[in-house]
mmCIF file of C-alpha atoms and ligand atoms in Angstrom:
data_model
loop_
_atom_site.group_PDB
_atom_site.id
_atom_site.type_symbol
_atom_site.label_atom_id
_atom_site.label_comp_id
_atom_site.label_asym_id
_atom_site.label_seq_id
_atom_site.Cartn_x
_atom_site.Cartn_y
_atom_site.Cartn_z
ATOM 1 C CA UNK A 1 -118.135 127.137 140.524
ATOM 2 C CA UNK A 2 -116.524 123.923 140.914
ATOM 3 C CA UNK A 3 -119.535 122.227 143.716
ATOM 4 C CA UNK A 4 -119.759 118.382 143.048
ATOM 5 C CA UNK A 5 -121.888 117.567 146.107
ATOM 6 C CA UNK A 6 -124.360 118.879 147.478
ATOM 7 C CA UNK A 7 -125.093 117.115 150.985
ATOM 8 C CA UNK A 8 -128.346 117.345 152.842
ATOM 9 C CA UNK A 9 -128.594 117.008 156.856
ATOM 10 C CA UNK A 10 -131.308 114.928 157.601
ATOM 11 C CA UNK A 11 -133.479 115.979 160.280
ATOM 12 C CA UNK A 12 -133.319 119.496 159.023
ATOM 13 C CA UNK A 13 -136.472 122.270 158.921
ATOM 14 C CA UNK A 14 -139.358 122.150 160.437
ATOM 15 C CA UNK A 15 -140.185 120.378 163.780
ATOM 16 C CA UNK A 16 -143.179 119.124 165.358
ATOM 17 C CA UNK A 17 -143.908 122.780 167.745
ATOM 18 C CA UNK A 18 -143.545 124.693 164.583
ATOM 19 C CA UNK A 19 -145.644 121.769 162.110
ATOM 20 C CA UNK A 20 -148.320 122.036 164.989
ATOM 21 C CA UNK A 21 -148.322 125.916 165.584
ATOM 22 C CA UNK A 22 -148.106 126.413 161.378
ATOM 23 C CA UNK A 23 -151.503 123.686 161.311
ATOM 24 C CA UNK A 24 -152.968 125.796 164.144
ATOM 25 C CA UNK A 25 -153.100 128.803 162.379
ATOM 26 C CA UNK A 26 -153.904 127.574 158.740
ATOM 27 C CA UNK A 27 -157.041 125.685 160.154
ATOM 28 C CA UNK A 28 -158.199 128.250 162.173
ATOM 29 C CA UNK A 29 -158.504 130.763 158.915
ATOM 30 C CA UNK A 30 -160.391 127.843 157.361
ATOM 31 C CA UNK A 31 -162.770 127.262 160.255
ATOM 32 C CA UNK A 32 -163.214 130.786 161.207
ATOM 33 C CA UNK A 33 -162.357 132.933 157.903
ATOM 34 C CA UNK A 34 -160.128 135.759 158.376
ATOM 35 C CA UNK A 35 -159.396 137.787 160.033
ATOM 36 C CA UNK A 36 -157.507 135.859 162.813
ATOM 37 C CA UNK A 37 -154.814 137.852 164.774
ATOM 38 C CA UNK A 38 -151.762 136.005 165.985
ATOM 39 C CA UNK A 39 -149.840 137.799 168.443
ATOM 40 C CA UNK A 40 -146.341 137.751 167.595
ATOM 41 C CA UNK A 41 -144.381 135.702 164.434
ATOM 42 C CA UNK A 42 -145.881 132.413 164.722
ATOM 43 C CA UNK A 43 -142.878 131.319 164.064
ATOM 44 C CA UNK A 44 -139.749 133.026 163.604
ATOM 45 C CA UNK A 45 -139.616 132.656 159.813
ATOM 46 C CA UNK A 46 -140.612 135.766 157.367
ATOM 47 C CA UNK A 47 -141.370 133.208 154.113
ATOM 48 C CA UNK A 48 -143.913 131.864 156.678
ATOM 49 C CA UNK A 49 -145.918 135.257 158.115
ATOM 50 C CA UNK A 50 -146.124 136.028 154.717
ATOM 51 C CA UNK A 51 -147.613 132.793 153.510
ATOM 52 C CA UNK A 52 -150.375 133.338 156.349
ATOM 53 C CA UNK A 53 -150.994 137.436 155.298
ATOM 54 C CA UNK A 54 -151.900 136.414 152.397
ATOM 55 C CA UNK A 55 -154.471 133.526 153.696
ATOM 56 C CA UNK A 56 -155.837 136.761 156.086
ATOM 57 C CA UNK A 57 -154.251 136.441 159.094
ATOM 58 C CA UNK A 58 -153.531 139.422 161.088
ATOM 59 C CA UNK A 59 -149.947 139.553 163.047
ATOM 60 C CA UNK A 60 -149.761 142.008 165.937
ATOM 61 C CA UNK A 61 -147.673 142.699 168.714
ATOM 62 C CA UNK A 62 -150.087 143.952 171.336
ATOM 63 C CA UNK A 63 -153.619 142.435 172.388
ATOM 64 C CA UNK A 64 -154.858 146.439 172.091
ATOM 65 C CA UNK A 65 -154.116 145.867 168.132
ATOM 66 C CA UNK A 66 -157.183 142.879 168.837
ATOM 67 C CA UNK A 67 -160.851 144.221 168.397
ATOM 68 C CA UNK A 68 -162.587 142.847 171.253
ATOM 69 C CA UNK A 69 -163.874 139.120 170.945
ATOM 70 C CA UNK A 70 -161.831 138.852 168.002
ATOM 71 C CA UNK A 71 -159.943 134.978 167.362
ATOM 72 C CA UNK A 72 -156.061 135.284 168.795
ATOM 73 C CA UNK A 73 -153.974 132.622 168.871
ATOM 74 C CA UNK A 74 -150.281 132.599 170.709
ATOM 75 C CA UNK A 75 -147.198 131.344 168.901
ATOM 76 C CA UNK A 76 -145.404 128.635 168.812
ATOM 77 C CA UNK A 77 -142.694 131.015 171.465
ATOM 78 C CA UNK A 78 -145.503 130.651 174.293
ATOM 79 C CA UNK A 79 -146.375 133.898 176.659
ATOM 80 C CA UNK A 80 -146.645 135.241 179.872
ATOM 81 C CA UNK A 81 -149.931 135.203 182.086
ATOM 82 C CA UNK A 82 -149.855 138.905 182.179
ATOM 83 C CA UNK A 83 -150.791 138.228 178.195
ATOM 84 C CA UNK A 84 -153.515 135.320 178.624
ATOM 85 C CA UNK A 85 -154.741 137.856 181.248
ATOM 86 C CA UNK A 86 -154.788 141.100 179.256
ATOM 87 C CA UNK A 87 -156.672 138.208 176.483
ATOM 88 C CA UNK A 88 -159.342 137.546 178.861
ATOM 89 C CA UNK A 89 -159.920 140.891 179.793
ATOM 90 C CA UNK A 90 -160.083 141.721 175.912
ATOM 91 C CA UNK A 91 -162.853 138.753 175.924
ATOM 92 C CA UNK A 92 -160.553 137.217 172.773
ATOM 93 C CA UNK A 93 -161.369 133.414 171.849
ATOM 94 C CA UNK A 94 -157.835 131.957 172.565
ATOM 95 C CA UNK A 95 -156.214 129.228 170.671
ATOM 96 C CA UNK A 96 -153.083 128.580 172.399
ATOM 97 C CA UNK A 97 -149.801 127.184 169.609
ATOM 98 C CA UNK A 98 -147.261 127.354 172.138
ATOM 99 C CA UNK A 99 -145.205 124.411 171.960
ATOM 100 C CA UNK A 100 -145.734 121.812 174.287
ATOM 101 C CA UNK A 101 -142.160 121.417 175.204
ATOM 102 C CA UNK A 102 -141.830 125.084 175.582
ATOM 103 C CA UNK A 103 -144.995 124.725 177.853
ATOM 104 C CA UNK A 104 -143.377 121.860 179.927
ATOM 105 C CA UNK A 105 -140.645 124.572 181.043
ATOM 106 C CA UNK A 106 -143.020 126.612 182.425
ATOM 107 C CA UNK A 107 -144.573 123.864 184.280
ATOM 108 C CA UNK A 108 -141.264 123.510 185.793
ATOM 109 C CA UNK A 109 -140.322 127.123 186.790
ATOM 110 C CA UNK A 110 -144.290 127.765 188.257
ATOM 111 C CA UNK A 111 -143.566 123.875 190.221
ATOM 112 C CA UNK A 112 -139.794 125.184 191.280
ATOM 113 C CA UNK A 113 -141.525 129.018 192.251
ATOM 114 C CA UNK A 114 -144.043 126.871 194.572
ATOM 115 C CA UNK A 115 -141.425 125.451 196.180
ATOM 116 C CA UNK A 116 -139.962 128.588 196.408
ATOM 117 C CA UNK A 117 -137.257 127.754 194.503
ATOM 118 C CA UNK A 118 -134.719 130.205 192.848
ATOM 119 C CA UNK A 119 -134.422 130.116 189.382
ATOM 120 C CA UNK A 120 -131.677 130.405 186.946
ATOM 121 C CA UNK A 121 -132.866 130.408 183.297
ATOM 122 C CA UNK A 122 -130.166 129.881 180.608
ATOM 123 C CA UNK A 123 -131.334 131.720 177.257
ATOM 124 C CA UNK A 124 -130.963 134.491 175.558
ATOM 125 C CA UNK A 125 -132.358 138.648 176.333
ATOM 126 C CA UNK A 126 -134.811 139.356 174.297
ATOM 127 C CA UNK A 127 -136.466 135.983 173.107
ATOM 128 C CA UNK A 128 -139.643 135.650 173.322
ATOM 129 C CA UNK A 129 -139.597 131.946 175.146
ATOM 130 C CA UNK A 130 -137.407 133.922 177.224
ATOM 131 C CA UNK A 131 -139.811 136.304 178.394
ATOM 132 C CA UNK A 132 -142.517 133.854 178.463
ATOM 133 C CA UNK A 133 -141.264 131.800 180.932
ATOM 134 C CA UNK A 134 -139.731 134.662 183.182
ATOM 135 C CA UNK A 135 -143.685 135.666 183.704
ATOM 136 C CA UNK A 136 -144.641 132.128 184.922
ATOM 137 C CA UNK A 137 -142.469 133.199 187.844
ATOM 138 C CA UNK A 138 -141.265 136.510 187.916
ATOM 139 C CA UNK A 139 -139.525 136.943 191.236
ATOM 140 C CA UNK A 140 -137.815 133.978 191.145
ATOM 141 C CA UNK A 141 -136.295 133.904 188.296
ATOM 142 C CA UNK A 142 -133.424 135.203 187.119
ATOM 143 C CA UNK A 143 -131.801 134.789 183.436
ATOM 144 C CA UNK A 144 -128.235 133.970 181.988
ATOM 145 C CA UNK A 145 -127.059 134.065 178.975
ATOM 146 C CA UNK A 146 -122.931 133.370 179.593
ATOM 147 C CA UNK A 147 -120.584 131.754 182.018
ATOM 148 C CA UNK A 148 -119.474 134.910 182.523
ATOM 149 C CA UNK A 149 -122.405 136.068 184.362
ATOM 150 C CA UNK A 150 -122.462 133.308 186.779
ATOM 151 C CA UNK A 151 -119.707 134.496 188.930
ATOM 152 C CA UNK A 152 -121.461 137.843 190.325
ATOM 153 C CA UNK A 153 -125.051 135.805 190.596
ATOM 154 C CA UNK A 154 -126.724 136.209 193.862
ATOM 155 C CA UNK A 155 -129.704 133.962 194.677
ATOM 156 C CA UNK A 156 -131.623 133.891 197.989
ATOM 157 C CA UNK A 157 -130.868 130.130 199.342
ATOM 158 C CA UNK A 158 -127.919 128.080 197.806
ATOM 159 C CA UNK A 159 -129.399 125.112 198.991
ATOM 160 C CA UNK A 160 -132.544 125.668 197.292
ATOM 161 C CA UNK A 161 -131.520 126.266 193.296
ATOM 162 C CA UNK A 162 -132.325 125.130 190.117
ATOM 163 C CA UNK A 163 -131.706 125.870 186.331
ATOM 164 C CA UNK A 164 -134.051 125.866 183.229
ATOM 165 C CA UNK A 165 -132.962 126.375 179.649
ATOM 166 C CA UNK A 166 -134.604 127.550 176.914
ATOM 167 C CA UNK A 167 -135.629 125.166 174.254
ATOM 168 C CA UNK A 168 -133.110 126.183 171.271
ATOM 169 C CA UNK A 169 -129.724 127.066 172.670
ATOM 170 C CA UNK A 170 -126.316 125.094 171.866
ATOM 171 C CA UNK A 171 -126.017 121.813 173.518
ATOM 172 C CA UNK A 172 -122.314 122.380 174.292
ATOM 173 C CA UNK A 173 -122.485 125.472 175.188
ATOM 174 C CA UNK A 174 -125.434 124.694 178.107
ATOM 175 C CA UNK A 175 -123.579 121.815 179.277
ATOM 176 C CA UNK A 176 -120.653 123.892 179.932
ATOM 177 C CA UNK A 177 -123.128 126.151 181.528
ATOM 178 C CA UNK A 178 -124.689 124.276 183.661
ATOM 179 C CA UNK A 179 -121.133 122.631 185.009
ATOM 180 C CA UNK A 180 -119.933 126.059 185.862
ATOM 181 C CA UNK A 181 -123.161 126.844 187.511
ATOM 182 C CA UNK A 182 -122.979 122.944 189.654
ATOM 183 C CA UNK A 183 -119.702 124.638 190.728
ATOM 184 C CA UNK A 184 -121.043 127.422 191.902
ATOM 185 C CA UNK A 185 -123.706 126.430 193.452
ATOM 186 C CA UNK A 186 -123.662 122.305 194.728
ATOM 187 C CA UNK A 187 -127.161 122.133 195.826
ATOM 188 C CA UNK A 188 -128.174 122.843 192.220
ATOM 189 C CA UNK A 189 -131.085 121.303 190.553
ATOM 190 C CA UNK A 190 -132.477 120.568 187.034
ATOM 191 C CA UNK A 191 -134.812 119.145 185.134
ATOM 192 C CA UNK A 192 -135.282 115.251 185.024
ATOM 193 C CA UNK A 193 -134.819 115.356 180.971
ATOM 194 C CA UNK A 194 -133.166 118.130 179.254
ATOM 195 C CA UNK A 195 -135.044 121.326 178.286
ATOM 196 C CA UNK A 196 -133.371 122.056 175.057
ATOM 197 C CA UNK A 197 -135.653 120.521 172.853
ATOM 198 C CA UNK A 198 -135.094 117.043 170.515
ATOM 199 C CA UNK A 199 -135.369 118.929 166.963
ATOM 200 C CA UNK A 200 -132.805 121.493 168.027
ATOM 201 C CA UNK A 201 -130.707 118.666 169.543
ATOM 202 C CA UNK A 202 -130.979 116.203 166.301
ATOM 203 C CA UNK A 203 -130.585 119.213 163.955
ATOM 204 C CA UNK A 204 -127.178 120.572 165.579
ATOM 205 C CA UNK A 205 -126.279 116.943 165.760
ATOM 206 C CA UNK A 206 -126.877 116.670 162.360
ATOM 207 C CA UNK A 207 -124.284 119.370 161.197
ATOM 208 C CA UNK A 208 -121.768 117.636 163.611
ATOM 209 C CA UNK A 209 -121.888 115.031 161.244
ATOM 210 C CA UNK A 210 -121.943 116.903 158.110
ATOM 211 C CA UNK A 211 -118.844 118.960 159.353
ATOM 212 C CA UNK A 212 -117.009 115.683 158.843
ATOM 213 C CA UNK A 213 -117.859 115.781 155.120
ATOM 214 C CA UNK A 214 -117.751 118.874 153.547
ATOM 215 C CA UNK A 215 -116.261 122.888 152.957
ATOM 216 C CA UNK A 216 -118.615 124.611 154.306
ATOM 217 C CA UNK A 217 -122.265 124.599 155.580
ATOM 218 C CA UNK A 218 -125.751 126.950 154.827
ATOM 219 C CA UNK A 219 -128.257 126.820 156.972
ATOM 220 C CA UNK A 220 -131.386 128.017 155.347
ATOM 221 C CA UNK A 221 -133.068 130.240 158.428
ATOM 222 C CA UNK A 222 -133.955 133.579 159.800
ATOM 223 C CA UNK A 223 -131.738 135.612 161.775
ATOM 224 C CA UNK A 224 -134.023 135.702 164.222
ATOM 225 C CA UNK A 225 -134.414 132.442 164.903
ATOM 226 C CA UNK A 226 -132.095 130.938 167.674
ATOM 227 C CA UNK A 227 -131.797 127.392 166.481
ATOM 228 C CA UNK A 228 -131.118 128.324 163.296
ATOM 229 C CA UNK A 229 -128.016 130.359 164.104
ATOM 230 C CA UNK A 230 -127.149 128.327 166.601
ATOM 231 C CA UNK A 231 -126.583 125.571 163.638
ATOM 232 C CA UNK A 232 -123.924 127.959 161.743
ATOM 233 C CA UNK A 233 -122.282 128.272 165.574
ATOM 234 C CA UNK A 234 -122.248 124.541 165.568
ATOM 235 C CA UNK A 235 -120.823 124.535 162.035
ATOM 236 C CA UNK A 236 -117.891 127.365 162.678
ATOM 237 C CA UNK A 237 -116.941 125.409 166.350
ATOM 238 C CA UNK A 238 -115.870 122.812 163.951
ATOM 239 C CA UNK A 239 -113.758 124.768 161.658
ATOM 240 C CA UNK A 240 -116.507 124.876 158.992
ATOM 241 C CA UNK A 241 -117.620 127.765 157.550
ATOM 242 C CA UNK A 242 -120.913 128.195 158.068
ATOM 243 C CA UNK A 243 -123.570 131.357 156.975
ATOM 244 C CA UNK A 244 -126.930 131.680 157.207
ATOM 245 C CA UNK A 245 -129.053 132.480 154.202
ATOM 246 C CA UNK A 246 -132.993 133.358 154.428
ATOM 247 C CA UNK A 247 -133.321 131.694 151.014
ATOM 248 C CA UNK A 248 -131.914 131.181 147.673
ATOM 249 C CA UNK A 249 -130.789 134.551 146.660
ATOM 250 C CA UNK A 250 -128.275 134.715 150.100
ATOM 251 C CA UNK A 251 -126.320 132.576 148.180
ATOM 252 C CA UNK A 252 -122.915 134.711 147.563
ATOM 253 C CA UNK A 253 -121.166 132.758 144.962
ATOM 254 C CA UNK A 254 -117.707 133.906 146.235
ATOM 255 C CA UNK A 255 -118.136 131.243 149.228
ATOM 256 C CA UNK A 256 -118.064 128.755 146.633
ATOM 257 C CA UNK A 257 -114.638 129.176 145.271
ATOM 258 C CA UNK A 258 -112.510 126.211 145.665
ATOM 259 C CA UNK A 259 -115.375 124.820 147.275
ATOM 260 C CA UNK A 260 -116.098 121.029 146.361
ATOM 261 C CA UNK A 261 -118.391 119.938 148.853
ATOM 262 C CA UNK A 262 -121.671 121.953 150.590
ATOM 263 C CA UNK A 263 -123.612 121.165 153.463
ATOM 264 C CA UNK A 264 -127.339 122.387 153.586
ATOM 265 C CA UNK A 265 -129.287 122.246 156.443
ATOM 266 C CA UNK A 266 -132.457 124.251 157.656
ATOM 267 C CA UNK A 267 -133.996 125.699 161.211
ATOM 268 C CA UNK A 268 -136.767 124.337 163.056
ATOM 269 C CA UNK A 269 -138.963 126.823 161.374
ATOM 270 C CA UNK A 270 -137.611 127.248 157.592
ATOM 271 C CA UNK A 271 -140.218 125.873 154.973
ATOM 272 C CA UNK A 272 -138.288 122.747 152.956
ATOM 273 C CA UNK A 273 -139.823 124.977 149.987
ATOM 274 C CA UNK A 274 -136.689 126.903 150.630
ATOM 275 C CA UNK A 275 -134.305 124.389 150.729
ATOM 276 C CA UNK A 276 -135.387 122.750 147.703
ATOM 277 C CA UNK A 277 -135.003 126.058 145.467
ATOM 278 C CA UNK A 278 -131.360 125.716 147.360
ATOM 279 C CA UNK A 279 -130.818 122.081 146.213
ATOM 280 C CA UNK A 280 -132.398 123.233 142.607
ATOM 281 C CA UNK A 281 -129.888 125.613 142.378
ATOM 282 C CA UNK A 282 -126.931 123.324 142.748
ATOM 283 C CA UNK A 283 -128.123 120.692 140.597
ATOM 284 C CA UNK A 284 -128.375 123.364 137.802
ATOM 285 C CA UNK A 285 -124.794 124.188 138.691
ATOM 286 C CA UNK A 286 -123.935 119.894 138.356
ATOM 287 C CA UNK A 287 -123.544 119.797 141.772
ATOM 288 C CA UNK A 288 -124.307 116.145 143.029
ATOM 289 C CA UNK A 289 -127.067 116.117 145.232
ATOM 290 C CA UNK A 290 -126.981 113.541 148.670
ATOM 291 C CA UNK A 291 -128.967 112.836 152.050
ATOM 292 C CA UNK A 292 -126.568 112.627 155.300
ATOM 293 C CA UNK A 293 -129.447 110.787 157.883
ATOM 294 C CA UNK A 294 -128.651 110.567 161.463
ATOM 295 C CA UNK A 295 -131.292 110.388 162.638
ATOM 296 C CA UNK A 296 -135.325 109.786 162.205
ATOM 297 C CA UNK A 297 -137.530 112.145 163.743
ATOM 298 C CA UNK A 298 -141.424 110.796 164.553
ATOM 299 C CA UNK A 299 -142.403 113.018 167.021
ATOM 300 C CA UNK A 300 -145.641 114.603 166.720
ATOM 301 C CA UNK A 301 -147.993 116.662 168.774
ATOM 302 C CA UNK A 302 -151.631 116.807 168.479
ATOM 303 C CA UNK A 303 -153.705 119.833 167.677
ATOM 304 C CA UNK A 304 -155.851 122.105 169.805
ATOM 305 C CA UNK A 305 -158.845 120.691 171.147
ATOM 306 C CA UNK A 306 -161.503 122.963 169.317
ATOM 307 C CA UNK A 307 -159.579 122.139 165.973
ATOM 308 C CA UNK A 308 -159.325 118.704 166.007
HETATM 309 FE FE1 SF4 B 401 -140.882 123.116 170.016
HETATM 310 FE FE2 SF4 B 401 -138.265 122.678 169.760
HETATM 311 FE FE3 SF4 B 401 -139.690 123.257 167.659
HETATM 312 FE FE4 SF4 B 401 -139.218 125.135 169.492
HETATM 313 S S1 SF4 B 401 -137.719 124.142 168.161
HETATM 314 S S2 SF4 B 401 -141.174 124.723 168.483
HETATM 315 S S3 SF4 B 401 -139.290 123.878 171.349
HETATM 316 S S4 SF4 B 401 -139.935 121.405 168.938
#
């Protein structure tokens, strides 16, 4: 291996929904002792669920997994009312780790459903912001997930449209989006300040930058989290070669040949444990380790009422 730098994006990991929804759960099992159920991956990061098993907390997928007027909390991915419904009628003692930027897009689509609105939602099938936000406003929403789809869309007024994104998609791609979609429809609306949220803006940012200085890229993530492949998308648009590892035994050494220069960054919910056992491993290798800052993240949300 012939690596002499090793260069760091900086903001990288963790972000303040994932810090906050991480603290919710941790303090919770201290306040309450376990178990706690959390429905869903807190956040989409294995290292992480497994860190919180073995504190005792309890991960399901349906509230009939819940013993009645047991402690659930929802993760950092939000959820439907259908699900804080089915939680009442359970008689579960909520704690709510949704993050507060996801929550501000479903403030939007129930304000834009009152108005009786349509809704086009830009994210991806499957994901469970996705399907969160859909059952704020089920009948008026409908979801994209490509310009291709925009061509056959039918909504009920033209003159009364608007778009929400989901918090982690690609810049680029969205803004290309959401031209196509002005095209389509004039009288489209949106919201005042961009839904895809700051970390997942500064991170893919980030590797813009770091694309000007190296081979190729890792991203230290989980394949399902969005952010984090959308930073190896972000790295490949650029000519880069980009892969995503889960930790430090993804590393396939043949990437490295004739490689002098790496870029490491991490998702929004990868543990910087995991990206120093990356850095470690390249140091032991000689590589020279660096910091590539664009930018200084100090945004912070404040915990749950009953846990602060
Ligand atoms: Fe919140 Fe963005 Fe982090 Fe998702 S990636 S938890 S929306 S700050």
């Amino acid at each position: 291996m012939k690596v002499e730098r090793l260069v760091l994006a900086s903001p990288r990991g963790f972000c303040a929904g994932v810090v906050r929804a991480v603290n919710v759960v941790e303090l919770a099992v201290e306040k309450w002792g376990s178990p706690v159920y959390v429905r869903g991956e807190i956040v989409h990061n294995p290292h992480v669920v497994r860190s919180l098993q073995e504190k005792g907390v309890v991960f399901v997928d349906e509230l009939d997994q819940v013993p009645e007027g047991s402690r659930l909390i929802f993760s950092a991915h939000g959820v439907s009312p259908t699900v804080r419904q089915a939680a009442e009628k359970r008689k579960l003692k909520v704690l709510d780790a949704t993050c507060p930027l996801v929550t501000k897009v479903h403030r939007e689509a129930k304000k834009l459903a009152a108005k009786d609105y349509s809704i086009i939602l830009i994210g991806h099938e499957g994901h469970e912001e996705v399907i969160g936000t859909m059952g704020e406003a089920p009948e008026h929403i409908e979801m994209i997930s490509s310009k291709d789809e925009i061509v056959s869309l039918e909504v009920e007024n033209s003159e009364k449209v608007a778009y929400l994104t989901q918090t982690t998609l690609s810049v680029a791609d969205t803004r290309e989006m959401i031209d196509a979609l002005k095209k389509r429809f004039p009288a489209l609306e949106g919201p005042s300040a961009e839904d895809i949220c700051y970390a997942t803006q500064n991170r893919q940012e980030a590797v813009r930058a770091l694309a000007e200085q190296v081979d190729i890229i890792l991203v230290v993530g989980a394949e399902n989290s969005s952010n984090s492949q959308r930073l190896v998308e972000e790295a490949r648009k650029h000519g880069i070669p980009s892969w995503l590892i889960s930790d430090v035994y993804g590393i396939d050494t043949t990437w490295l040949e004739e490689v002098s220069a790496v870029g490491l960054t991490s998702g929004a919910s990868a543990p910087e444990r995991l990206v120093d056992e990356v850095v470690t491993w390249f140091a032991d290798r000689g590589a020279k380790v660096e910091q590539l800052v664009t930018c200084e993240e100090k945004v912070r949300f404040s915990l749950p009422p009953e846990l602060r």
